[in-house]
């Protein structure tokens, strides 16, 4: 039987293992156990091979977690060999890594199999904060220097808004980040989700006003240092945007492999089970599969596109859903423009910094106006 | 069941709330095999979900069953359940009018309480034979001797012959049944007299129309008879008769002294008035039975559908509910802020609460209720007087000479160590001291006249909290007095919101205004743009707070695996917003309209 190969933009691969559990993390993850790891990698490789048969090579590949860098070099190599077969020239190939895992051997392995972007979960440069987050403080300056020898395109993940942090801690963190001269930063306010250690310890998120104060500072500081705030929490220098993530925000299709991973193809979203046993034993491996109704597609289109600086292309929106947003939400959009919460730029509705900060209430208002 | 008038016993169980009335009813039904153990749910006569959940009886209910007494005879018992809360005194008096006797239940760990007295007086008013029962004797804290003395000294009943029971374990409950046989008289009246049947309750059934619960005081009634309602003068053909065990059992006729139900294809609920007398068209009684004391609602509130398209549904629901709950009054009104709705009259706050919950649950409505108000009498400069049940309808000040408000006579029974605290509370609530007397060695009865509006305004909660739950309250309307009152308006974004207006005692105005705007600031969520909330008395702004604008609500992370969850979160928020009322540009949650009620002085800014 001849398979018809599909052209899909992006591939996401989930590695659900970590050396330690971070108190704020609500992703699918397990403490690393070697026997499970081997079995998991074997399963994953089966899935990657099936993907090779069913799909053309991808424009972006992203290995996330968990902590992909905590895998043994043997297992990493096994996966990377197969992943490389799904990459082509120009594919953005990202892996997530923990700072303490990054030795020359591993970095060399990454480079060897075509990884050209690395996302390092540093979270904070502040010793007290790192302690609270249960993470090690290391010499980040020499680490980044070392990484750059192998991979130039580096993202650093930071967290702000921990309960005992003041704005000085944030300023110091941003200053350190800028001094490292990396191309990209994702900086998130701490969210305390059910199921996390922080949630169980009743750690509270900072209040809305304080959060906004810090967010304003971040955006203006990074802008002053040449970083382009192209999405709510993402900033890039010299156009080094994350193509993989932009695909999500443009409602593009993607394949998701591994426990807890999601994929989205032809308006259908599926999520693999986050139960490791079920995943390994092929029992109810698909935990959710839903075909989005038109209304749901519209909701997602709005809530994702408006996150970015490119905003929502009105003509494209109209062509896709047969809805003239400028017409149905005319007065409200005019109000947003008057209040400097939005602008129309090259046929796209874009939220300003002030608008992005309060995007949820703007979305709900628009949903209401277009009767969703 | 074989009819023998001399073997019929009709009785109610009356008690202070929580003294174990419904549990005792359960045991009696069990003991007489009316309900088998298998069918037994706790508190079987409390058939509304709401009653079971809250552990209170709201609506009266009836059960007819047989009892084989020790004298060798079989008796027919009619048990008519009653509510215990002060709000539902009217329901109690309705039940009692259909009885010859009453079982007065007293919690032997608590003793006589305010409602015990009030309910006993109602029973005495109805010439009922009263059997005192001391309940909860299985508990270590039971004080049987003290309670017996109270019954003798305070109630004027024979305390020594009180029946000692535990409704929970069933201990000695049989003794109550024997006492019902020996102490309570059979119904009087004769099958040969013209029919007089008292309607003591009614409800609507979509198949059979109105179902009336009746007690045959004189004469008899058969299926096929043409009957007349003496008050409304409407005539109907009897299509169905029967008794409730509590399950309905049809019968061809009901005879003098029996308690049962009647259907007559009565489609218009207005034709049946609880308290009316049914007679036969062919041989009518000369006059109706004495009706009930016509009870007037004491508190009024605006009831509006959250979704204005549900107005007709609300109207329908209120009509059906008022058939079953004759103390509920309503008439259409319009609010600028809330649209079309109804001004409803209730017996008290619990009644209001219960009606709201029944409308929402049984009729699947989503409601906004405005803060309750009493009826004020407004004396105008032209010498006329108007009744005002909606604060926003207050006439222009220049035409108002004076305003009168209703007072109640409140009796508070309390352990004596709380007397000082309660007196302070009553004074804070503008109470006028009437009397203080010893009830027994440890307890006192405080009598005050207090404005009803203050009773509504968290008096009961305060009383309970400042006496650790030991004080009990009973009250009845006394009269109207001129007070120093004014209307307080609330402005959102500079516009008066009629549904938030209230009448206040002027010297309290500033404090109430400040706490109200702070409270509203708390309950109204942040809006997209800042909104000022102001309180104004007689058109003059006295307090202001600003509802903040949303500052940050965007989700920090939204990648492939987050999207579904995020969309669902937004969909949920979207549904939440539908439950809010859009007033101008402001989204106001339902409970904001009730916030006037829950003002505590310690709200933080």
PDB file of N, CA and C in Angstrom, chain B residues 420-490:
ATOM      1  N   UNK B 420     -26.136  41.877  78.467  1.00  0.00           N
ATOM      2  CA  UNK B 420     -25.472  43.149  78.179  1.00  0.00           C
ATOM      3  C   UNK B 420     -25.130  43.291  76.705  1.00  0.00           C
ATOM      4  N   UNK B 421     -24.556  42.233  76.155  1.00  0.00           N
ATOM      5  CA  UNK B 421     -24.166  42.239  74.746  1.00  0.00           C
ATOM      6  C   UNK B 421     -25.385  42.463  73.837  1.00  0.00           C
ATOM      7  N   UNK B 422     -26.474  41.766  74.186  1.00  0.00           N
ATOM      8  CA  UNK B 422     -27.664  41.872  73.339  1.00  0.00           C
ATOM      9  C   UNK B 422     -28.277  43.265  73.439  1.00  0.00           C
ATOM     10  N   UNK B 423     -28.259  43.826  74.651  1.00  0.00           N
ATOM     11  CA  UNK B 423     -28.811  45.180  74.797  1.00  0.00           C
ATOM     12  C   UNK B 423     -28.014  46.162  73.941  1.00  0.00           C
ATOM     13  N   UNK B 424     -26.705  45.983  73.917  1.00  0.00           N
ATOM     14  CA  UNK B 424     -25.856  46.849  73.093  1.00  0.00           C
ATOM     15  C   UNK B 424     -26.237  46.676  71.615  1.00  0.00           C
ATOM     16  N   UNK B 425     -26.400  45.419  71.208  1.00  0.00           N
ATOM     17  CA  UNK B 425     -26.768  45.145  69.824  1.00  0.00           C
ATOM     18  C   UNK B 425     -28.105  45.795  69.474  1.00  0.00           C
ATOM     19  N   UNK B 426     -29.080  45.638  70.366  1.00  0.00           N
ATOM     20  CA  UNK B 426     -30.402  46.207  70.098  1.00  0.00           C
ATOM     21  C   UNK B 426     -30.344  47.729  70.020  1.00  0.00           C
ATOM     22  N   UNK B 427     -29.528  48.322  70.895  1.00  0.00           N
ATOM     23  CA  UNK B 427     -29.404  49.787  70.834  1.00  0.00           C
ATOM     24  C   UNK B 427     -28.759  50.227  69.525  1.00  0.00           C
ATOM     25  N   UNK B 428     -27.722  49.484  69.124  1.00  0.00           N
ATOM     26  CA  UNK B 428     -27.067  49.807  67.843  1.00  0.00           C
ATOM     27  C   UNK B 428     -28.043  49.699  66.688  1.00  0.00           C
ATOM     28  N   UNK B 429     -29.016  48.843  66.866  1.00  0.00           N
ATOM     29  CA  UNK B 429     -30.010  48.637  65.815  1.00  0.00           C
ATOM     30  C   UNK B 429     -31.243  49.510  66.053  1.00  0.00           C
ATOM     31  N   UNK B 430     -31.099  50.567  66.798  1.00  0.00           N
ATOM     32  CA  UNK B 430     -32.159  51.533  67.059  1.00  0.00           C
ATOM     33  C   UNK B 430     -33.327  50.940  67.828  1.00  0.00           C
ATOM     34  N   UNK B 431     -33.056  49.926  68.647  1.00  0.00           N
ATOM     35  CA  UNK B 431     -34.134  49.289  69.388  1.00  0.00           C
ATOM     36  C   UNK B 431     -34.631  50.153  70.534  1.00  0.00           C
ATOM     37  N   UNK B 432     -35.925  50.001  70.853  1.00  0.00           N
ATOM     38  CA  UNK B 432     -36.510  50.694  71.999  1.00  0.00           C
ATOM     39  C   UNK B 432     -36.767  49.642  73.074  1.00  0.00           C
ATOM     40  N   UNK B 433     -36.158  49.842  74.243  1.00  0.00           N
ATOM     41  CA  UNK B 433     -36.254  48.850  75.307  1.00  0.00           C
ATOM     42  C   UNK B 433     -37.675  48.785  75.856  1.00  0.00           C
ATOM     43  N   UNK B 434     -38.201  47.574  75.991  1.00  0.00           N
ATOM     44  CA  UNK B 434     -39.534  47.427  76.562  1.00  0.00           C
ATOM     45  C   UNK B 434     -39.490  46.744  77.928  1.00  0.00           C
ATOM     46  N   UNK B 435     -38.797  45.613  77.982  1.00  0.00           N
ATOM     47  CA  UNK B 435     -38.898  44.817  79.200  1.00  0.00           C
ATOM     48  C   UNK B 435     -37.761  43.807  79.267  1.00  0.00           C
ATOM     49  N   UNK B 436     -37.473  43.381  80.495  1.00  0.00           N
ATOM     50  CA  UNK B 436     -36.496  42.323  80.707  1.00  0.00           C
ATOM     51  C   UNK B 436     -37.030  41.457  81.827  1.00  0.00           C
ATOM     52  N   UNK B 437     -37.214  40.167  81.573  1.00  0.00           N
ATOM     53  CA  UNK B 437     -37.730  39.320  82.655  1.00  0.00           C
ATOM     54  C   UNK B 437     -36.991  38.000  82.714  1.00  0.00           C
ATOM     55  N   UNK B 438     -37.012  37.419  83.923  1.00  0.00           N
ATOM     56  CA  UNK B 438     -36.413  36.103  84.070  1.00  0.00           C
ATOM     57  C   UNK B 438     -37.324  35.065  83.459  1.00  0.00           C
ATOM     58  N   UNK B 439     -36.749  34.139  82.684  1.00  0.00           N
ATOM     59  CA  UNK B 439     -37.517  33.008  82.182  1.00  0.00           C
ATOM     60  C   UNK B 439     -37.381  31.853  83.172  1.00  0.00           C
ATOM     61  N   UNK B 440     -36.145  31.608  83.579  1.00  0.00           N
ATOM     62  CA  UNK B 440     -35.884  30.646  84.644  1.00  0.00           C
ATOM     63  C   UNK B 440     -34.608  31.096  85.348  1.00  0.00           C
ATOM     64  N   UNK B 441     -33.952  30.200  86.052  1.00  0.00           N
ATOM     65  CA  UNK B 441     -32.789  30.617  86.830  1.00  0.00           C
ATOM     66  C   UNK B 441     -31.648  31.128  85.963  1.00  0.00           C
ATOM     67  N   UNK B 442     -31.522  30.577  84.752  1.00  0.00           N
ATOM     68  CA  UNK B 442     -30.343  30.914  83.961  1.00  0.00           C
ATOM     69  C   UNK B 442     -30.666  31.786  82.751  1.00  0.00           C
ATOM     70  N   UNK B 443     -31.914  31.862  82.381  1.00  0.00           N
ATOM     71  CA  UNK B 443     -32.226  32.564  81.132  1.00  0.00           C
ATOM     72  C   UNK B 443     -33.165  33.738  81.326  1.00  0.00           C
ATOM     73  N   UNK B 444     -33.051  34.686  80.418  1.00  0.00           N
ATOM     74  CA  UNK B 444     -33.890  35.872  80.500  1.00  0.00           C
ATOM     75  C   UNK B 444     -34.556  36.114  79.157  1.00  0.00           C
ATOM     76  N   UNK B 445     -35.640  36.852  79.202  1.00  0.00           N
ATOM     77  CA  UNK B 445     -36.297  37.266  77.961  1.00  0.00           C
ATOM     78  C   UNK B 445     -36.207  38.782  77.867  1.00  0.00           C
ATOM     79  N   UNK B 446     -35.613  39.232  76.782  1.00  0.00           N
ATOM     80  CA  UNK B 446     -35.472  40.658  76.530  1.00  0.00           C
ATOM     81  C   UNK B 446     -36.526  41.059  75.522  1.00  0.00           C
ATOM     82  N   UNK B 447     -37.212  42.160  75.795  1.00  0.00           N
ATOM     83  CA  UNK B 447     -38.214  42.618  74.832  1.00  0.00           C
ATOM     84  C   UNK B 447     -37.829  44.000  74.324  1.00  0.00           C
ATOM     85  N   UNK B 448     -37.800  44.120  73.024  1.00  0.00           N
ATOM     86  CA  UNK B 448     -37.428  45.381  72.383  1.00  0.00           C
ATOM     87  C   UNK B 448     -38.369  45.658  71.239  1.00  0.00           C
ATOM     88  N   UNK B 449     -38.529  46.905  70.939  1.00  0.00           N
ATOM     89  CA  UNK B 449     -39.137  47.276  69.670  1.00  0.00           C
ATOM     90  C   UNK B 449     -38.002  47.709  68.754  1.00  0.00           C
ATOM     91  N   UNK B 450     -37.926  47.089  67.611  1.00  0.00           N
ATOM     92  CA  UNK B 450     -36.800  47.346  66.703  1.00  0.00           C
ATOM     93  C   UNK B 450     -37.337  47.565  65.295  1.00  0.00           C
ATOM     94  N   UNK B 451     -36.757  48.523  64.553  1.00  0.00           N
ATOM     95  CA  UNK B 451     -37.225  48.693  63.165  1.00  0.00           C
ATOM     96  C   UNK B 451     -37.000  47.388  62.386  1.00  0.00           C
ATOM     97  N   UNK B 452     -38.014  46.984  61.639  1.00  0.00           N
ATOM     98  CA  UNK B 452     -37.905  45.741  60.876  1.00  0.00           C
ATOM     99  C   UNK B 452     -36.717  45.778  59.916  1.00  0.00           C
ATOM    100  N   UNK B 453     -36.458  46.970  59.386  1.00  0.00           N
ATOM    101  CA  UNK B 453     -35.349  47.065  58.420  1.00  0.00           C
ATOM    102  C   UNK B 453     -34.018  46.688  59.078  1.00  0.00           C
ATOM    103  N   UNK B 454     -33.891  46.952  60.368  1.00  0.00           N
ATOM    104  CA  UNK B 454     -32.660  46.590  61.071  1.00  0.00           C
ATOM    105  C   UNK B 454     -32.598  45.090  61.346  1.00  0.00           C
ATOM    106  N   UNK B 455     -33.780  44.487  61.553  1.00  0.00           N
ATOM    107  CA  UNK B 455     -33.826  43.031  61.751  1.00  0.00           C
ATOM    108  C   UNK B 455     -33.343  42.350  60.467  1.00  0.00           C
ATOM    109  N   UNK B 456     -33.825  42.874  59.350  1.00  0.00           N
ATOM    110  CA  UNK B 456     -33.422  42.304  58.054  1.00  0.00           C
ATOM    111  C   UNK B 456     -31.931  42.480  57.840  1.00  0.00           C
ATOM    112  N   UNK B 457     -31.438  43.612  58.258  1.00  0.00           N
ATOM    113  CA  UNK B 457     -30.051  43.963  58.016  1.00  0.00           C
ATOM    114  C   UNK B 457     -29.163  43.248  59.042  1.00  0.00           C
ATOM    115  N   UNK B 458     -28.907  42.010  58.798  1.00  0.00           N
ATOM    116  CA  UNK B 458     -28.024  41.102  59.565  1.00  0.00           C
ATOM    117  C   UNK B 458     -28.185  41.073  61.102  1.00  0.00           C
ATOM    118  N   UNK B 459     -29.403  41.378  61.598  1.00  0.00           N
ATOM    119  CA  UNK B 459     -29.605  41.319  63.048  1.00  0.00           C
ATOM    120  C   UNK B 459     -29.452  39.897  63.574  1.00  0.00           C
ATOM    121  N   UNK B 460     -30.083  38.958  62.875  1.00  0.00           N
ATOM    122  CA  UNK B 460     -30.117  37.583  63.359  1.00  0.00           C
ATOM    123  C   UNK B 460     -28.711  36.986  63.426  1.00  0.00           C
ATOM    124  N   UNK B 461     -27.941  37.226  62.367  1.00  0.00           N
ATOM    125  CA  UNK B 461     -26.564  36.716  62.340  1.00  0.00           C
ATOM    126  C   UNK B 461     -25.749  37.304  63.485  1.00  0.00           C
ATOM    127  N   UNK B 462     -25.926  38.622  63.685  1.00  0.00           N
ATOM    128  CA  UNK B 462     -25.172  39.282  64.755  1.00  0.00           C
ATOM    129  C   UNK B 462     -25.575  38.731  66.117  1.00  0.00           C
ATOM    130  N   UNK B 463     -26.875  38.519  66.282  1.00  0.00           N
ATOM    131  CA  UNK B 463     -27.373  37.992  67.554  1.00  0.00           C
ATOM    132  C   UNK B 463     -26.761  36.622  67.826  1.00  0.00           C
ATOM    133  N   UNK B 464     -26.763  35.786  66.777  1.00  0.00           N
ATOM    134  CA  UNK B 464     -26.217  34.441  66.937  1.00  0.00           C
ATOM    135  C   UNK B 464     -24.718  34.503  67.250  1.00  0.00           C
ATOM    136  N   UNK B 465     -24.005  35.376  66.548  1.00  0.00           N
ATOM    137  CA  UNK B 465     -22.559  35.366  66.753  1.00  0.00           C
ATOM    138  C   UNK B 465     -22.180  35.984  68.091  1.00  0.00           C
ATOM    139  N   UNK B 466     -22.944  36.969  68.564  1.00  0.00           N
ATOM    140  CA  UNK B 466     -22.525  37.575  69.825  1.00  0.00           C
ATOM    141  C   UNK B 466     -23.014  36.778  71.036  1.00  0.00           C
ATOM    142  N   UNK B 467     -23.813  35.721  70.803  1.00  0.00           N
ATOM    143  CA  UNK B 467     -24.236  34.885  71.930  1.00  0.00           C
ATOM    144  C   UNK B 467     -23.805  33.442  71.703  1.00  0.00           C
ATOM    145  N   UNK B 468     -22.873  33.250  70.821  1.00  0.00           N
ATOM    146  CA  UNK B 468     -22.383  31.927  70.442  1.00  0.00           C
ATOM    147  C   UNK B 468     -23.521  30.976  70.129  1.00  0.00           C
ATOM    148  N   UNK B 469     -24.575  31.545  69.512  1.00  0.00           N
ATOM    149  CA  UNK B 469     -25.674  30.707  69.054  1.00  0.00           C
ATOM    150  C   UNK B 469     -26.730  30.405  70.110  1.00  0.00           C
ATOM    151  N   UNK B 470     -26.544  30.918  71.334  1.00  0.00           N
ATOM    152  CA  UNK B 470     -27.463  30.529  72.410  1.00  0.00           C
ATOM    153  C   UNK B 470     -28.771  31.315  72.433  1.00  0.00           C
ATOM    154  N   UNK B 471     -28.772  32.525  71.897  1.00  0.00           N
ATOM    155  CA  UNK B 471     -29.997  33.320  71.978  1.00  0.00           C
ATOM    156  C   UNK B 471     -30.958  32.903  70.875  1.00  0.00           C
ATOM    157  N   UNK B 472     -32.252  32.959  71.163  1.00  0.00           N
ATOM    158  CA  UNK B 472     -33.228  32.713  70.103  1.00  0.00           C
ATOM    159  C   UNK B 472     -34.177  33.905  70.021  1.00  0.00           C
ATOM    160  N   UNK B 473     -34.735  34.070  68.831  1.00  0.00           N
ATOM    161  CA  UNK B 473     -35.478  35.293  68.538  1.00  0.00           C
ATOM    162  C   UNK B 473     -36.863  34.964  68.013  1.00  0.00           C
ATOM    163  N   UNK B 474     -37.842  35.694  68.484  1.00  0.00           N
ATOM    164  CA  UNK B 474     -39.164  35.624  67.885  1.00  0.00           C
ATOM    165  C   UNK B 474     -39.650  37.061  67.761  1.00  0.00           C
ATOM    166  N   UNK B 475     -40.367  37.361  66.675  1.00  0.00           N
ATOM    167  CA  UNK B 475     -40.852  38.733  66.565  1.00  0.00           C
ATOM    168  C   UNK B 475     -42.157  38.786  65.809  1.00  0.00           C
ATOM    169  N   UNK B 476     -42.895  39.879  66.063  1.00  0.00           N
ATOM    170  CA  UNK B 476     -44.087  40.120  65.251  1.00  0.00           C
ATOM    171  C   UNK B 476     -44.207  41.615  65.022  1.00  0.00           C
ATOM    172  N   UNK B 477     -44.849  41.943  63.919  1.00  0.00           N
ATOM    173  CA  UNK B 477     -44.986  43.341  63.542  1.00  0.00           C
ATOM    174  C   UNK B 477     -45.734  44.098  64.635  1.00  0.00           C
ATOM    175  N   UNK B 478     -45.233  45.276  65.059  1.00  0.00           N
ATOM    176  CA  UNK B 478     -45.992  46.058  66.032  1.00  0.00           C
ATOM    177  C   UNK B 478     -46.682  47.226  65.353  1.00  0.00           C
ATOM    178  N   UNK B 479     -45.942  48.280  65.034  1.00  0.00           N
ATOM    179  CA  UNK B 479     -46.623  49.380  64.348  1.00  0.00           C
ATOM    180  C   UNK B 479     -45.630  50.212  63.550  1.00  0.00           C
ATOM    181  N   UNK B 480     -46.110  51.300  62.974  1.00  0.00           N
ATOM    182  CA  UNK B 480     -45.252  52.200  62.205  1.00  0.00           C
ATOM    183  C   UNK B 480     -44.884  53.405  63.044  1.00  0.00           C
ATOM    184  N   UNK B 481     -43.653  53.872  62.890  1.00  0.00           N
ATOM    185  CA  UNK B 481     -43.220  55.071  63.597  1.00  0.00           C
ATOM    186  C   UNK B 481     -42.488  55.974  62.616  1.00  0.00           C
ATOM    187  N   UNK B 482     -42.631  57.277  62.816  1.00  0.00           N
ATOM    188  CA  UNK B 482     -41.903  58.231  61.982  1.00  0.00           C
ATOM    189  C   UNK B 482     -40.416  58.127  62.306  1.00  0.00           C
ATOM    190  N   UNK B 483     -39.577  58.033  61.277  1.00  0.00           N
ATOM    191  CA  UNK B 483     -38.133  57.939  61.486  1.00  0.00           C
ATOM    192  C   UNK B 483     -37.408  58.938  60.610  1.00  0.00           C
ATOM    193  N   UNK B 484     -36.156  59.167  60.982  1.00  0.00           N
ATOM    194  CA  UNK B 484     -35.320  60.096  60.233  1.00  0.00           C
ATOM    195  C   UNK B 484     -34.671  59.342  59.075  1.00  0.00           C
ATOM    196  N   UNK B 485     -35.429  59.189  57.983  1.00  0.00           N
ATOM    197  CA  UNK B 485     -34.983  58.329  56.890  1.00  0.00           C
ATOM    198  C   UNK B 485     -34.668  59.115  55.624  1.00  0.00           C
ATOM    199  N   UNK B 486     -33.881  58.511  54.773  1.00  0.00           N
ATOM    200  CA  UNK B 486     -33.576  59.136  53.488  1.00  0.00           C
ATOM    201  C   UNK B 486     -33.274  58.042  52.482  1.00  0.00           C
ATOM    202  N   UNK B 487     -33.325  58.400  51.219  1.00  0.00           N
ATOM    203  CA  UNK B 487     -32.995  57.430  50.185  1.00  0.00           C
ATOM    204  C   UNK B 487     -31.525  57.532  49.843  1.00  0.00           C
ATOM    205  N   UNK B 488     -30.871  56.391  49.766  1.00  0.00           N
ATOM    206  CA  UNK B 488     -29.482  56.390  49.326  1.00  0.00           C
ATOM    207  C   UNK B 488     -29.397  55.757  47.936  1.00  0.00           C
ATOM    208  N   UNK B 489     -28.800  56.471  47.010  1.00  0.00           N
ATOM    209  CA  UNK B 489     -28.623  55.958  45.653  1.00  0.00           C
ATOM    210  C   UNK B 489     -27.186  55.517  45.453  1.00  0.00           C
ATOM    211  N   UNK B 490     -27.018  54.619  44.501  1.00  0.00           N
ATOM    212  CA  UNK B 490     -25.676  54.211  44.109  1.00  0.00           C
ATOM    213  C   UNK B 490     -25.486  54.577  42.645  1.00  0.00           C
TER     214      UNK B 490
END
